Coordinates of C-alpha atoms in Angstrom, one line a residue:
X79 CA 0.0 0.0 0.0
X80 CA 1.3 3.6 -0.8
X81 CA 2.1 5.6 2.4
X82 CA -1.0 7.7 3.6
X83 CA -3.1 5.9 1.2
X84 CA -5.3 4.3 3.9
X85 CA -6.8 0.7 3.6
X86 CA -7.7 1.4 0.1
X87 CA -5.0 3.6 -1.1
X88 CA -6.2 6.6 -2.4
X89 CA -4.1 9.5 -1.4
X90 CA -4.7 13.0 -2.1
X91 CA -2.3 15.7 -3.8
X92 CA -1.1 17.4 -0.6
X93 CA -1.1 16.7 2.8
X94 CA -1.4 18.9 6.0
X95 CA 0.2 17.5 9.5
X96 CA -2.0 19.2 11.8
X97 CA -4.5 17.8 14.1
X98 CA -3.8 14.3 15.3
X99 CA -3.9 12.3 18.0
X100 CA -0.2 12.3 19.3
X101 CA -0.8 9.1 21.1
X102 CA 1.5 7.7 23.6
X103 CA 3.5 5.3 21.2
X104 CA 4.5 3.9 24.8
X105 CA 4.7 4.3 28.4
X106 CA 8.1 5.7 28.0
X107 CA 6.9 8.1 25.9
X108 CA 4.1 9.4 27.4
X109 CA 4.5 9.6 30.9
X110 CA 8.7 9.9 30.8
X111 CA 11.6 7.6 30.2
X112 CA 13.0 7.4 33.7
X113 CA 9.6 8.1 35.8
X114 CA 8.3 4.8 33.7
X115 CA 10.9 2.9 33.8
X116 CA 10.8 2.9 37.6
X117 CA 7.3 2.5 37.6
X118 CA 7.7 -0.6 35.8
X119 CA 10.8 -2.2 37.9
X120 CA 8.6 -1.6 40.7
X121 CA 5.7 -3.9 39.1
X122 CA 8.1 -6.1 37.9
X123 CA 7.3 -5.6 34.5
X124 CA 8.9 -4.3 31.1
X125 CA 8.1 -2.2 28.2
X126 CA 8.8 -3.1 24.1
X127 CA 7.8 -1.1 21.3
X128 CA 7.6 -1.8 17.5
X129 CA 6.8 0.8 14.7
X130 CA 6.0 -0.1 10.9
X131 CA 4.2 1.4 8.1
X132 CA 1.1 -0.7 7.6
X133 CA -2.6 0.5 6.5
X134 CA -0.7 3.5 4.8
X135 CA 0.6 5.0 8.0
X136 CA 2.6 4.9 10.6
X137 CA 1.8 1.9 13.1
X138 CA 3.1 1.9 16.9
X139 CA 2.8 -0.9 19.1
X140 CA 3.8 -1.0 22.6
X141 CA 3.4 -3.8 24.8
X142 CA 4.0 -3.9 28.9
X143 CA 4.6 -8.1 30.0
X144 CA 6.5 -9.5 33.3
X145 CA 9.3 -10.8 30.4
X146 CA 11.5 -8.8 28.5
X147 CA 11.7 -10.8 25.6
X148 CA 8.0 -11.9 25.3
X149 CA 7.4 -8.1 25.5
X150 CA 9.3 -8.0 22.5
X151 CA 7.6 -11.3 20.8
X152 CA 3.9 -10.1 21.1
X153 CA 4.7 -6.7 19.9
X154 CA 5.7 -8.3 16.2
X155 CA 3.1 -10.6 16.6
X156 CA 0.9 -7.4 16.5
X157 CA 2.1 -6.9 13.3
X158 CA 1.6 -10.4 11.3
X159 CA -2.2 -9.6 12.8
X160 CA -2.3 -6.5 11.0
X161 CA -0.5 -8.5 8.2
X162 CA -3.3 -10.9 8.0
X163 CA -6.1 -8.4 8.4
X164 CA -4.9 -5.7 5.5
X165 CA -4.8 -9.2 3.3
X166 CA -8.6 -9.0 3.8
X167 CA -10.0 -5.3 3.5
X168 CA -7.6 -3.7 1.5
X169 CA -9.5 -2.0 -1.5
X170 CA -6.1 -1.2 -3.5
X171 CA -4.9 -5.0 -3.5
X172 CA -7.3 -6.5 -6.4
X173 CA -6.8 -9.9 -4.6
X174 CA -8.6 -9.2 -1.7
X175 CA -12.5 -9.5 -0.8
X176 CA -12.7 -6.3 -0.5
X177 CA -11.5 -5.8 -3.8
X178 CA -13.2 -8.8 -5.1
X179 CA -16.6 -7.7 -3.7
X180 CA -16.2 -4.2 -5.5
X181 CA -15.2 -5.9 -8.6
X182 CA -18.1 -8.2 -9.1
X183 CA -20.8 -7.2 -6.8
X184 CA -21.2 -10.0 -5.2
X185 CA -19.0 -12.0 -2.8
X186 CA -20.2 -15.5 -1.6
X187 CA -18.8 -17.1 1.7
X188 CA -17.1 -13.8 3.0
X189 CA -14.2 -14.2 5.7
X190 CA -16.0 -13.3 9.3
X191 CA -13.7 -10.4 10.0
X192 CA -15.4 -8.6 7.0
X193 CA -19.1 -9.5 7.8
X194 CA -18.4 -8.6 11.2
X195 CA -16.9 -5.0 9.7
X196 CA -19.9 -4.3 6.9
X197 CA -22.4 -5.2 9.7
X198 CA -21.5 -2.7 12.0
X199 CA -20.3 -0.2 9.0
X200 CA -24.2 -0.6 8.0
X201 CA -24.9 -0.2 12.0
X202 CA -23.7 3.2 11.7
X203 CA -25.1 4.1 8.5
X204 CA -28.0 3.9 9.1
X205 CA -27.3 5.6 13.0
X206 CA -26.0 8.7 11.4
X207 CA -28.9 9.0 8.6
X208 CA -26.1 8.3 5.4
X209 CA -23.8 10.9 7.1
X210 CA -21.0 7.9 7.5
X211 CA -21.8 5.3 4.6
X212 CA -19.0 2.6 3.3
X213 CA -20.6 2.9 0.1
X214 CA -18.8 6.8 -0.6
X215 CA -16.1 4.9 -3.0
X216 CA -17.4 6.0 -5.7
X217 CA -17.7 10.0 -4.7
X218 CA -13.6 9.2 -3.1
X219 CA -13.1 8.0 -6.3
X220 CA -14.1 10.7 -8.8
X221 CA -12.8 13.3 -6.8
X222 CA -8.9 11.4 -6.4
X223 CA -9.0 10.7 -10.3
X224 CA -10.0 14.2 -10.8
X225 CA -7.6 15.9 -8.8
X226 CA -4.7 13.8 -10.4
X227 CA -5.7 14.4 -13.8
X228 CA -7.1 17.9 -14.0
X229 CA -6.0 19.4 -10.3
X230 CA -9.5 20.4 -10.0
X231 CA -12.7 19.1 -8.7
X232 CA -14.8 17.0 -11.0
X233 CA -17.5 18.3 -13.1
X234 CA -21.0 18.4 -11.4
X235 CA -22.3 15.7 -13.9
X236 CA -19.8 13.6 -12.6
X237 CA -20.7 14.0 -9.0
X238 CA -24.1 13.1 -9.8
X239 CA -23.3 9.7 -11.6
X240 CA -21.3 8.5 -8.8
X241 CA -23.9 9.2 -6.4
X242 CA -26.2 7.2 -7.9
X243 CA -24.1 4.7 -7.4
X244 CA -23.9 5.2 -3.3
X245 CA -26.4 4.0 -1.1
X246 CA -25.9 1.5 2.2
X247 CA -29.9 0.5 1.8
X248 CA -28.6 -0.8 -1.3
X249 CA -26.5 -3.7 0.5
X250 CA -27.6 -6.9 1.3
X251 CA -25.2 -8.9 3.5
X252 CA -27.0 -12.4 4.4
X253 CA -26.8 -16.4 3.8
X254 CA -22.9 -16.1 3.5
X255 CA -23.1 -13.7 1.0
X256 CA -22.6 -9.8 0.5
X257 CA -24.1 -8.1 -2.4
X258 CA -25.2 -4.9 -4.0
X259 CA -28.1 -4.0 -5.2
X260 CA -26.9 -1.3 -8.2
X261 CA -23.7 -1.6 -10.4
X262 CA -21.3 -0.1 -10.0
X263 CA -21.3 0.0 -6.1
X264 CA -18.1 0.0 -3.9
X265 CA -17.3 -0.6 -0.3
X266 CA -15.0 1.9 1.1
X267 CA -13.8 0.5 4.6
X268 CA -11.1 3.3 5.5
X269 CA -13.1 4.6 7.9
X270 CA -13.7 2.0 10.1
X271 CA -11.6 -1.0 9.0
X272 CA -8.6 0.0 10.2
X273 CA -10.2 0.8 14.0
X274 CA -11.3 -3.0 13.6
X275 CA -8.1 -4.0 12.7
X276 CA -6.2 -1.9 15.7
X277 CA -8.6 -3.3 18.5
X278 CA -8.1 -7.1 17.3
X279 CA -4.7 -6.5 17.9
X280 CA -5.0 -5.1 21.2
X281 CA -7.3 -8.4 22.0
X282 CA -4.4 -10.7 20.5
X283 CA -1.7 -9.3 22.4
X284 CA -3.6 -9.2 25.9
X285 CA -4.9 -12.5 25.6
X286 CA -1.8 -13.5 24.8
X287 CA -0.9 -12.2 29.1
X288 CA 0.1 -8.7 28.1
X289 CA 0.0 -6.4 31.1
X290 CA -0.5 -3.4 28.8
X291 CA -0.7 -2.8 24.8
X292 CA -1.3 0.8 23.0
X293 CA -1.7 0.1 19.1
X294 CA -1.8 3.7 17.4
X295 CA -2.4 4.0 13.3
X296 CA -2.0 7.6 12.5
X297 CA -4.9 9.1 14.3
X298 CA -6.6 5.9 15.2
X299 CA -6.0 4.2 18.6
X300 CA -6.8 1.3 20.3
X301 CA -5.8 0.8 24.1
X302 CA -6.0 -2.7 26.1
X303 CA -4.8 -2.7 29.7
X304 CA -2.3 -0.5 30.8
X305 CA -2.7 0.7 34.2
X306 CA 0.5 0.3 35.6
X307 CA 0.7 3.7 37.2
X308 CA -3.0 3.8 38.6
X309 CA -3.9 5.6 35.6
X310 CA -4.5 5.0 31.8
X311 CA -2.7 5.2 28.7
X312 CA -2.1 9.7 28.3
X313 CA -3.1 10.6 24.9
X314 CA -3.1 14.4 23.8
X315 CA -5.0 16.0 21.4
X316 CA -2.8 18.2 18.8
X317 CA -4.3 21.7 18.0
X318 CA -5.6 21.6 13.8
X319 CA -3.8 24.4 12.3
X320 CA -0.8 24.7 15.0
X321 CA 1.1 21.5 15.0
X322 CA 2.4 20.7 18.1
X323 CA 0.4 22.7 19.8
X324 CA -2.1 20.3 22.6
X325 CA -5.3 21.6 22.9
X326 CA -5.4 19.0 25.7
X327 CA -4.8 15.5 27.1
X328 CA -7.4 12.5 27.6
X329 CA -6.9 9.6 29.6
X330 CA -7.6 6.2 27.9
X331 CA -7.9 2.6 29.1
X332 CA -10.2 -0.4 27.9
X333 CA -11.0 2.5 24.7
X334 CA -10.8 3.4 20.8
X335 CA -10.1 7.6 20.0
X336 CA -9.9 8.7 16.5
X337 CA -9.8 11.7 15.0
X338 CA -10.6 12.6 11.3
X339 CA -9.6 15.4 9.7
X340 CA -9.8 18.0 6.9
X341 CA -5.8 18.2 6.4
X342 CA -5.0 14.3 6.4
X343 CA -5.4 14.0 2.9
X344 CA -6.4 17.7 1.2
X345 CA -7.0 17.7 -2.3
X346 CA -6.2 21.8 -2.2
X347 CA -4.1 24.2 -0.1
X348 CA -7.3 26.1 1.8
X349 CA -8.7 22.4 2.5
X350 CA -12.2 23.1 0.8
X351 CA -11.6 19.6 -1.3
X352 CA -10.4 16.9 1.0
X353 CA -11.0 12.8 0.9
X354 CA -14.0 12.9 3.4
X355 CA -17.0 13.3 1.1
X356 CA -20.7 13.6 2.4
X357 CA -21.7 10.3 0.9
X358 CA -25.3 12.5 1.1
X359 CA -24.2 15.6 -1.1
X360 CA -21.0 14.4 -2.8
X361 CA -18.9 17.6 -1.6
X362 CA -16.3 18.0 1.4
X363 CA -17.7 19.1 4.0
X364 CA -17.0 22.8 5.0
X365 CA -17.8 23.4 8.8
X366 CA -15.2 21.5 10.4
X367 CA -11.1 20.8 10.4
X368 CA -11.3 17.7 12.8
X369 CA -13.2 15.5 15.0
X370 CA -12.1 13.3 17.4
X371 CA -13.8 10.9 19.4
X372 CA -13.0 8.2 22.5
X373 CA -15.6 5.1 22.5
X374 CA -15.6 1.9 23.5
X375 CA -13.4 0.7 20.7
X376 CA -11.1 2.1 17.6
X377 CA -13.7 0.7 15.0
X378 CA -16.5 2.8 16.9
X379 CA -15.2 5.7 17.2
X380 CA -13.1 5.1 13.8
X381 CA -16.8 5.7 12.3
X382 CA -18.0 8.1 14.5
X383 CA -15.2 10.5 14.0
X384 CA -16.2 10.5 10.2
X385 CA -19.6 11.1 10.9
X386 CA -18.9 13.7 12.9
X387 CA -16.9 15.6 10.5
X388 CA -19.2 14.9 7.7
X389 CA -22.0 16.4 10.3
X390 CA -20.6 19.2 12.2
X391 CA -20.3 20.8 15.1
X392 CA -24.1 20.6 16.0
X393 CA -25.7 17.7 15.0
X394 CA -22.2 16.0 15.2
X395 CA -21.9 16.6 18.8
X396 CA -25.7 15.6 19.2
X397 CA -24.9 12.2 17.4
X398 CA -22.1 11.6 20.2
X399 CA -24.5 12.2 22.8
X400 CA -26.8 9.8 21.6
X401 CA -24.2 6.8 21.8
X402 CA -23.7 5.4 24.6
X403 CA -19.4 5.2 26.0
X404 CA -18.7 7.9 22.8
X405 CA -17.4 11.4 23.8
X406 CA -15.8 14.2 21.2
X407 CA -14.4 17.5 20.2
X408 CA -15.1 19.3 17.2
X409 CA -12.7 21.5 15.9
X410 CA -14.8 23.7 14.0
X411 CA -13.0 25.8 10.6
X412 CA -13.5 29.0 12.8
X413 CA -11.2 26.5 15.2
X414 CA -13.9 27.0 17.9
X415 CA -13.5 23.9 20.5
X416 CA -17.0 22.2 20.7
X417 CA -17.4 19.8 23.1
X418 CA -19.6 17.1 24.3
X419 CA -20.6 16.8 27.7
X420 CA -18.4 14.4 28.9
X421 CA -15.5 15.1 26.7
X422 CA -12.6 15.3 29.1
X423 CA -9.7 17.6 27.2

């Protein structure tokens, strides 16, 4: 996969490195090489972390475990999961049955780790009213090969075409079999696929005895156990226009966080054209830079930080009041701070 192409490998013609989550890629980083490593002599335990490119990004993996070495062992084992996983939703690798599934509309006897993915992408369709929809590769599509091409947006005609072709009622996914309904139809699992995949690695590695494990994907992160100092895993949230600047810092254990953005992948300099696309109006979205969100897992809130960039500030925040264990900010393009209630940065 190209870097910063996400699960299916579309990137965009210019990227911005503004808000993110600057998660703790480890104890040590986080909370302070020699305060940790005390911490963790005292428990009688020891930290190993790992970082590759995988899903397009950067991938850390940090895993706390009474043994040095299994530390070490369990924090590449993270990565043959993610290994295994990418073999199975990537949409830029035409082997896979993601790519097989957009490629003939129908996919008989689909692995579990995709029906378990469309299901709850379909879930939070139909939650958020179309506003998130795995179905947007089309709109993605027609905007990426626009931009290449022409370094402008696509023609209005075009827009139209490929929204007929989006539509999550439009899926069927049942008997061992997922379908669609129109031609032409495409799944799109970059925003919530690679969530999945971050929090089955955080259930390999801790069932495997882990103590503690942070997996963190470029703005994505899943965190299992980790409460070696009485607290959870620190994760700060990075101002959208100032980098390195921390507009706060939440406090994560047993959670998901993911933030989506207007800068990740910007098609043009003042971010108007970016790769999220209301799969409802087949334009960017204009009134916000970022969203991030803590639920109960990376896929959740992997699909709720789209939504909520796709819906705003407003009914955004109202969507993340509705679900229960989900909590957000809202950057807004003003870079007002919007809260909801029990957001804790």
């Amino acid at each position: 996969m190209p870097e910063n192409g996400g699960l299916s490998g579309a990137a965009g013609v210019s990227r911005r490195t503004a808000l993110r989550i600057g998660g703790a890629a480890g104890l040590l980083l986080a909370m302070g090489g020699g305060l940790t490593a005390a911490i963790l002599r005292r428990a009688g335990l020891h930290s190993a972390s790992d970082t590759r490119t995988r899903m397009g990004t950067l991938v850390h993996v940090t895993v706390v475990h009474p043994d040095a070495s299994r530390a070490s062992e369990l924090a590449g084992a993270a990565f043959d999961e993610i290994d295994r996983l990418e073999a199975v939703f990537s949409g830029y690798r035409p082997d896979t049955p993601v790519s097989r599934l957009n490629r003939d509309g129908v996919l008989v006897d689909p692995p579990a780790e995709l029906v378990a993915v469309v299901r709850r992408a379909l879930h939070f369709a139909e939650l958020t009213g179309g506003a998130f929809d795995p179905t947007v590769a089309p709109l993605i599509e027609v905007y990426r090969s626009s931009f290449a091409e022409a370094d402008a947006p696509p023609a209005e005609n075009a827009v139209e075409e490929a929204l007929s072709r989006v539509g999550y009622r439009h899926v069927a996914e049942d008997e061992g079999r997922i379908a669609f309904a129109r031609p032409g139809m495409s799944l799109s699992l970059d925003g919530i696929a690679k969530g999945y995949i971050l929090d089955r690695v955080v259930a390999l590695v801790t069932g495997a005895g882990a103590a503690g494990v942070l997996a963190d994907g470029g703005g994505d992160i899943s965190a299992g156990e980790g409460e070696v100092a009485g607290t959870g895993w620190p994760v700060g949230v990075e101002h959208p226009r100032e980098p390195g600047t921390m507009l706060g810092t939440i406090e994560v254990r047993h959670q998901g966080v993911a933030t989506s953005g207007d800068y990740m992948r910007a098609h043009t300099a003042d971010l108007r054209h970016h790769h999220i696309v209301d799969p409802r109006t087949g334009s960017s979205p204009g009134h916000a830079s970022a969203a991030t969100v803590v639920a109960r897992s990376a896929m959740d809130a992997d699909a709720l930080a789209t939504a909520a960039m796709v819906l705003g500030p407003v009914h955004g925040i109202e969507l993340l009041e509705r679900v229960d264990g989900a909590e957000g900010l809202i950057v807004t393009k003003e870079l007002d701070l919007v809260r909801s209630s029990g957001f804790g940065a």
